[in-house]
CSV table of C-alpha atoms in Angstrom, one decimal:
chain,number,residue,atom,x,y,z
A,16,ARG,CA,46.1,116.3,-101.8
A,17,LEU,CA,45.0,118.0,-105.2
A,18,GLY,CA,41.4,116.9,-106.1
A,19,ASP,CA,41.3,116.8,-101.4
A,20,ASN,CA,37.8,119.5,-99.7
A,21,LEU,CA,40.8,121.4,-98.4
A,22,LEU,CA,41.6,124.9,-98.1
A,23,ALA,CA,44.6,125.9,-97.7
A,24,ILE,CA,45.8,129.7,-96.3
A,25,TYR,CA,48.9,131.0,-95.9
A,26,THR,CA,49.9,134.4,-94.1
A,27,ASP,CA,53.0,136.4,-93.9
A,28,ALA,CA,54.1,140.0,-92.4
A,29,SER,CA,57.6,141.4,-92.7
A,30,SER,CA,59.2,144.7,-91.8
A,31,ILE,CA,59.3,147.1,-95.0
A,32,LYS,CA,62.5,149.1,-95.7
A,33,LYS,CA,62.7,152.1,-94.9
A,34,GLY,CA,60.6,151.6,-91.8
A,35,THR,CA,57.2,152.9,-93.7
A,36,GLY,CA,55.1,150.0,-91.7
A,37,ILE,CA,55.2,146.2,-92.1
A,38,GLY,CA,53.7,144.3,-94.9
A,39,ILE,CA,50.9,141.5,-94.5
A,40,GLY,CA,49.8,139.0,-97.0
A,41,VAL,CA,47.1,136.5,-97.1
A,42,THR,CA,46.5,133.7,-99.8
A,43,ALA,CA,44.3,131.4,-99.9
A,44,LEU,CA,44.6,128.0,-102.1
A,45,ASP,CA,41.4,125.7,-103.2
A,46,TYR,CA,43.0,121.9,-103.2
A,47,LYS,CA,39.5,120.9,-104.9
A,48,GLN,CA,40.3,123.1,-107.8
A,49,GLN,CA,43.6,122.0,-108.0
A,50,ALA,CA,45.1,124.3,-106.2
A,51,LYS,CA,43.5,127.5,-107.4
A,52,GLU,CA,44.4,130.9,-105.7
A,53,ILE,CA,41.1,132.0,-104.6
A,54,TYR,CA,41.9,135.0,-102.2
A,55,SER,CA,45.0,137.2,-102.2
A,56,THR,CA,45.5,140.3,-100.4
A,57,LYS,CA,48.8,142.2,-99.4
A,58,TYR,CA,48.5,145.5,-96.9
A,59,ASN,CA,50.7,147.3,-94.8
A,60,ILE,CA,50.1,148.7,-91.3
A,61,SER,CA,51.6,151.6,-90.3
A,62,LYS,CA,55.0,152.9,-88.7
A,63,GLY,CA,55.7,152.0,-85.3
A,64,GLN,CA,54.3,148.9,-85.3
A,65,ILE,CA,56.2,145.1,-84.9
A,66,VAL,CA,56.4,142.4,-86.9
A,67,TYR,CA,54.2,140.3,-84.4
A,68,ASN,CA,51.3,142.4,-84.9
A,69,GLY,CA,51.1,142.3,-88.3
A,70,GLU,CA,51.6,138.5,-88.1
A,71,LEU,CA,48.4,138.6,-86.2
A,72,GLY,CA,46.9,140.9,-88.2
A,73,GLY,CA,47.1,138.3,-91.2
A,74,ILE,CA,46.2,135.3,-89.0
A,75,THR,CA,43.0,137.5,-88.0
A,76,ARG,CA,42.3,138.6,-91.8
A,77,ALA,CA,43.0,134.5,-92.8
A,78,PHE,CA,39.9,133.3,-90.2
A,79,LYS,CA,37.9,135.5,-91.5
A,80,PHE,CA,38.1,135.1,-94.7
A,81,ALA,CA,37.8,131.2,-93.7
A,82,ALA,CA,34.7,131.9,-91.6
A,83,SER,CA,33.1,133.8,-94.9
A,84,ILE,CA,33.1,130.9,-97.2
A,85,ALA,CA,33.6,127.9,-95.4
A,86,THR,CA,31.7,124.7,-95.7
A,87,ALA,CA,30.4,121.9,-93.0
A,88,THR,CA,32.6,119.1,-94.3
A,89,GLN,CA,35.7,121.2,-95.7
A,90,GLU,CA,39.0,120.8,-94.2
A,91,ILE,CA,40.7,124.3,-93.5
A,92,GLN,CA,44.5,124.8,-92.8
A,93,LEU,CA,45.8,127.7,-91.8
A,94,GLY,CA,50.0,128.1,-92.0
A,95,LYS,CA,52.7,130.6,-92.2
A,96,SER,CA,54.1,131.2,-95.7
A,97,THR,CA,57.5,130.2,-96.0
A,98,ALA,CA,59.9,130.1,-99.6
A,99,GLN,CA,59.1,126.1,-99.0
A,100,THR,CA,56.0,126.2,-99.2
A,101,GLN,CA,55.5,128.7,-101.6
A,102,GLN,CA,57.5,126.2,-104.1
A,103,ARG,CA,55.7,123.4,-102.8
A,104,GLN,CA,52.1,125.9,-104.2
A,105,LEU,CA,53.7,126.6,-107.3
A,106,THR,CA,54.8,122.8,-108.3
A,107,ALA,CA,51.1,121.8,-107.0
A,108,LYS,CA,49.7,124.3,-109.4
A,109,ALA,CA,52.4,122.9,-112.1
A,110,GLN,CA,51.0,119.3,-111.7
């Protein structure tokens, strides 16, 4: 959907090795700009947390970002990042 007025935001959270916390990543791609990455952040929530908390944190951060830049005519999609999704992103960027 390159060229569409679409903002796609992907989130992911996972446990970090050796019990140092939960890593969270959020990435936003603007398909109007050929799937250009316009936002990316990675952060860690402390030990004692569960991955579910990280997933919720990523979704919250994604919604806050979307709310800060959304326009009335823009379509926004939020999805969980997976290897398949990341491959599609790379393919879209290469085209």
